[in-house]
Amino acid sequence: MPLIKVDNENIFFSFNKSESDQNLLLIHGSGGDHTHWPEKLRNLAGVNVYAIDLPGHGQSGGHGRRSVDDYADVTEAFVSAMNLSNVTLAGHSLGGAIVQCLALRHPEWLVRIILVGTGARLRVAPAILDGLLSDFKTTVDLVCDDAFGPTAWESLIQAGRKGFLKTGPEVIHGDYMACDQFDIMERIGEIAFPTLVVCGTADKLTPVKYSKYLCSHISGAEIAVIEDGGHIMGLEKPDEFTGMISRFLKGHKDFG
Ligand code: COA
């Protein structure tokens, strides 16, 4: 699996090449890594799929950041280092905030965006923010209790818990600080890219209301709702999730 040096940090990414000039770049959420995107999506045919580990996460080196803007800088530097154009950006949760931030910068390489389990404001419950530094393990349990929907299977939840514990308190705290300070409620209408908003009806961390707000303020945005999907909806419902994204990439508008 490839690594690229971006501003002196080794950034890991998974890559699936297709005979296409279309690029899909996947940005994971707080405390996650590229495996928070379903394998099926990472191997989607008909598009070149890149899924990065943000610095300080997964197999990347470097250090985590504490603001969405800083993570957006890293993402732009990755796109530039890889010389990518014709990019669809998909972001989950914190990743979705990074994508919104980039969309507001109107880079010429960006063509459309996919916002998954995210919002234009991402306030974090104080019990999570404070608890990450004072009682990391209990707080990870708290987050995992809310992160999955009713159909998530036990081994998926356990893997999620293990991944968070491995990322460590400082990096996850920085990620949640970035979320907590993120608020573009007043600017969201400036986003002018074709947009798909994906949400799960059982998402407790970023409720459907947040996605409806995005959809009603971004001109022409489509919403795709995953019944019983929790915050980690991509892994919980990989077929449905990948199907929706695949249809959007092909220009369909039928998300029912
Ligand atoms: N889109 C649309 N509406 C939003 C929104 C968004 N992104 N973010 C907040 N709002 C709404 C809220 O629903 C609330 O509406 P209401 O007054 O009609 O109930 C209002 O704006 C104020 O919300 P908020 O700024 O979040 O403050 P709060 O004091 O109501 O709640 C939290 C703060 C952190 C407790 C709450 O946001 C929460 O429980 N979040 C989910 C848990 C979490 O930590 N998620 C992590 C996200 S990464």
Tab-separated table of N, CA and C in Angstrom, residues 13-18 20-28 34 37-52 75 78-79 82 84-92 99 109-116 194 196 198 241-250:
chain	number	residue	atom	x	y	z
A	13	PHE	N	-2.166	5.939	1.938
A	13	PHE	CA	-3.467	5.881	1.259
A	13	PHE	C	-3.640	4.536	0.583
A	14	SER	N	-4.882	4.056	0.554
A	14	SER	CA	-5.188	2.889	-0.268
A	14	SER	C	-5.592	3.425	-1.634
A	15	PHE	N	-5.338	2.625	-2.657
A	15	PHE	CA	-5.556	3.108	-4.020
A	15	PHE	C	-6.092	1.978	-4.874
A	16	ASN	N	-7.185	2.222	-5.553
A	16	ASN	CA	-7.705	1.255	-6.518
A	16	ASN	C	-7.841	1.942	-7.866
A	17	LYS	N	-7.021	1.473	-8.817
A	17	LYS	CA	-6.965	2.138	-10.123
A	17	LYS	C	-8.003	1.582	-11.091
A	18	SER	N	-8.610	2.476	-11.842
A	18	SER	CA	-9.537	2.062	-12.905
A	18	SER	C	-9.132	2.757	-14.193
A	20	SER	N	-10.099	5.210	-15.889
A	20	SER	CA	-11.014	6.350	-15.808
A	20	SER	C	-10.203	7.582	-15.453
A	21	ASP	N	-10.695	8.757	-15.882
A	21	ASP	CA	-10.016	9.990	-15.455
A	21	ASP	C	-10.723	10.589	-14.233
A	22	GLN	N	-11.697	9.836	-13.687
A	22	GLN	CA	-12.441	10.314	-12.527
A	22	GLN	C	-11.770	9.819	-11.238
A	23	ASN	N	-11.547	10.716	-10.298
A	23	ASN	CA	-10.894	10.342	-9.033
A	23	ASN	C	-11.841	10.564	-7.858
A	24	LEU	N	-11.876	9.579	-6.973
A	24	LEU	CA	-12.690	9.685	-5.757
A	24	LEU	C	-11.735	9.643	-4.568
A	25	LEU	N	-11.759	10.703	-3.768
A	25	LEU	CA	-10.861	10.780	-2.599
A	25	LEU	C	-11.701	10.739	-1.329
A	26	LEU	N	-11.422	9.742	-0.477
A	26	LEU	CA	-12.229	9.493	0.719
A	26	LEU	C	-11.490	9.981	1.971
A	27	ILE	N	-12.172	10.791	2.782
A	27	ILE	CA	-11.576	11.344	4.005
A	27	ILE	C	-12.368	10.830	5.207
A	28	HIS	N	-11.690	10.115	6.077
A	28	HIS	CA	-12.370	9.491	7.231
A	28	HIS	C	-12.681	10.506	8.328
A	34	HIS	N	-8.529	4.852	6.863
A	34	HIS	CA	-9.169	4.518	5.578
A	34	HIS	C	-10.109	3.315	5.687
A	37	TRP	N	-14.040	3.283	5.603
A	37	TRP	CA	-14.816	3.219	4.346
A	37	TRP	C	-14.924	1.752	3.952
A	38	PRO	N	-16.081	1.287	3.512
A	38	PRO	CA	-16.202	-0.135	3.195
A	38	PRO	C	-15.277	-0.543	2.044
A	39	GLU	N	-14.759	-1.759	2.155
A	39	GLU	CA	-13.834	-2.287	1.153
A	39	GLU	C	-14.445	-2.212	-0.251
A	40	LYS	N	-15.727	-2.484	-0.309
A	40	LYS	CA	-16.437	-2.460	-1.584
A	40	LYS	C	-16.321	-1.079	-2.259
A	41	LEU	N	-16.421	-0.014	-1.474
A	41	LEU	CA	-16.298	1.332	-2.024
A	41	LEU	C	-14.844	1.619	-2.400
A	42	ARG	N	-13.918	1.174	-1.530
A	42	ARG	CA	-12.504	1.425	-1.822
A	42	ARG	C	-12.055	0.701	-3.086
A	43	ASN	N	-12.807	-0.337	-3.475
A	43	ASN	CA	-12.462	-1.101	-4.685
A	43	ASN	C	-13.459	-0.868	-5.816
A	44	LEU	N	-14.209	0.216	-5.736
A	44	LEU	CA	-15.242	0.489	-6.745
A	44	LEU	C	-14.625	0.585	-8.144
A	45	ALA	N	-15.298	-0.044	-9.108
A	45	ALA	CA	-14.820	0.009	-10.491
A	45	ALA	C	-15.281	1.306	-11.156
A	46	GLY	N	-14.576	1.724	-12.179
A	46	GLY	CA	-14.998	2.871	-12.990
A	46	GLY	C	-14.520	4.214	-12.477
A	47	VAL	N	-13.744	4.197	-11.415
A	47	VAL	CA	-13.220	5.442	-10.828
A	47	VAL	C	-11.932	5.080	-10.070
A	48	ASN	N	-10.968	5.978	-10.065
A	48	ASN	CA	-9.764	5.752	-9.245
A	48	ASN	C	-10.088	6.153	-7.819
A	49	VAL	N	-9.962	5.212	-6.886
A	49	VAL	CA	-10.375	5.501	-5.512
A	49	VAL	C	-9.141	5.606	-4.603
A	50	TYR	N	-9.025	6.750	-3.955
A	50	TYR	CA	-7.967	6.982	-2.964
A	50	TYR	C	-8.639	7.138	-1.605
A	51	ALA	N	-8.136	6.424	-0.590
A	51	ALA	CA	-8.656	6.604	0.775
A	51	ALA	C	-7.457	6.878	1.674
A	52	ILE	N	-7.379	8.090	2.195
A	52	ILE	CA	-6.169	8.453	2.964
A	52	ILE	C	-6.369	8.206	4.459
A	75	THR	N	-5.195	17.917	3.143
A	75	THR	CA	-5.877	17.257	2.021
A	75	THR	C	-5.514	17.937	0.704
A	78	PHE	N	-2.127	16.902	-0.282
A	78	PHE	CA	-2.130	15.531	-0.824
A	78	PHE	C	-2.552	15.555	-2.299
A	79	VAL	N	-3.637	16.271	-2.603
A	79	VAL	CA	-4.147	16.349	-3.982
A	79	VAL	C	-3.068	16.936	-4.895
A	82	MET	N	-0.168	14.467	-5.420
A	82	MET	CA	-0.571	13.365	-6.309
A	82	MET	C	-0.940	13.882	-7.705
A	84	LEU	N	-3.667	15.398	-8.732
A	84	LEU	CA	-5.004	14.927	-9.093
A	84	LEU	C	-5.862	16.067	-9.635
A	85	SER	N	-6.696	15.716	-10.601
A	85	SER	CA	-7.737	16.651	-11.058
A	85	SER	C	-9.024	15.849	-11.178
A	86	ASN	N	-10.126	16.525	-11.511
A	86	ASN	CA	-11.414	15.825	-11.668
A	86	ASN	C	-11.716	14.969	-10.429
A	87	VAL	N	-11.665	15.614	-9.265
A	87	VAL	CA	-11.782	14.886	-7.991
A	87	VAL	C	-13.187	15.040	-7.397
A	88	THR	N	-13.760	13.896	-7.006
A	88	THR	CA	-14.935	13.904	-6.134
A	88	THR	C	-14.412	13.660	-4.726
A	89	LEU	N	-14.757	14.562	-3.805
A	89	LEU	CA	-14.315	14.402	-2.410
A	89	LEU	C	-15.476	13.844	-1.601
A	90	ALA	N	-15.200	12.780	-0.841
A	90	ALA	CA	-16.211	12.251	0.070
A	90	ALA	C	-15.637	12.312	1.477
A	91	GLY	N	-16.433	12.830	2.410
A	91	GLY	CA	-15.939	12.936	3.784
A	91	GLY	C	-16.976	12.443	4.767
A	92	HIS	N	-16.481	11.712	5.758
A	92	HIS	CA	-17.363	11.184	6.803
A	92	HIS	C	-17.136	11.958	8.094
A	99	VAL	N	-14.308	18.367	3.899
A	99	VAL	CA	-14.784	18.503	2.518
A	99	VAL	C	-15.558	19.817	2.337
A	109	TRP	N	-9.527	21.683	-8.937
A	109	TRP	CA	-9.491	20.220	-9.126
A	109	TRP	C	-10.757	19.519	-8.624
A	110	LEU	N	-11.620	20.248	-7.888
A	110	LEU	CA	-12.796	19.619	-7.268
A	110	LEU	C	-14.001	19.691	-8.202
A	111	VAL	N	-14.711	18.549	-8.369
A	111	VAL	CA	-15.876	18.577	-9.266
A	111	VAL	C	-17.195	18.296	-8.548
A	112	ARG	N	-17.167	17.474	-7.493
A	112	ARG	CA	-18.408	17.227	-6.733
A	112	ARG	C	-18.048	16.714	-5.348
A	113	ILE	N	-19.041	16.764	-4.451
A	113	ILE	CA	-18.751	16.360	-3.071
A	113	ILE	C	-19.819	15.403	-2.528
A	114	ILE	N	-19.371	14.573	-1.573
A	114	ILE	CA	-20.266	13.628	-0.896
A	114	ILE	C	-20.063	13.810	0.607
A	115	LEU	N	-21.142	14.149	1.298
A	115	LEU	CA	-21.065	14.454	2.729
A	115	LEU	C	-21.787	13.347	3.494
A	116	VAL	N	-21.030	12.598	4.300
A	116	VAL	CA	-21.578	11.413	4.970
A	116	VAL	C	-21.599	11.628	6.485
A	194	PRO	N	-22.089	19.999	-7.231
A	194	PRO	CA	-23.065	18.914	-7.122
A	194	PRO	C	-22.752	18.120	-5.845
A	196	LEU	N	-23.957	15.112	-2.825
A	196	LEU	CA	-24.778	14.043	-2.257
A	196	LEU	C	-24.575	14.054	-0.746
A	198	VAL	N	-25.354	11.894	2.652
A	198	VAL	CA	-25.758	10.539	3.056
A	198	VAL	C	-25.910	10.510	4.571
A	241	PHE	N	-24.777	1.539	0.931
A	241	PHE	CA	-23.944	2.745	0.976
A	241	PHE	C	-23.141	2.896	-0.320
A	242	THR	N	-22.453	1.822	-0.712
A	242	THR	CA	-21.626	1.873	-1.922
A	242	THR	C	-22.502	2.083	-3.149
A	243	GLY	N	-23.676	1.443	-3.148
A	243	GLY	CA	-24.601	1.595	-4.276
A	243	GLY	C	-25.019	3.047	-4.458
A	244	MET	N	-25.308	3.732	-3.350
A	244	MET	CA	-25.727	5.136	-3.429
A	244	MET	C	-24.614	6.003	-4.014
A	245	ILE	N	-23.407	5.783	-3.537
A	245	ILE	CA	-22.277	6.601	-4.002
A	245	ILE	C	-21.985	6.304	-5.476
A	246	SER	N	-22.069	5.038	-5.817
A	246	SER	CA	-21.826	4.649	-7.202
A	246	SER	C	-22.851	5.314	-8.127
A	247	ARG	N	-24.118	5.322	-7.713
A	247	ARG	CA	-25.158	5.947	-8.547
A	247	ARG	C	-24.911	7.448	-8.697
A	248	PHE	N	-24.507	8.076	-7.597
A	248	PHE	CA	-24.234	9.526	-7.645
A	248	PHE	C	-23.083	9.810	-8.629
A	249	LEU	N	-22.037	8.974	-8.560
A	249	LEU	CA	-20.885	9.191	-9.451
A	249	LEU	C	-21.284	9.026	-10.911
A	250	LYS	N	-22.313	8.208	-11.144
A	250	LYS	CA	-22.771	8.002	-12.537
A	250	LYS	C	-23.795	9.050	-12.953
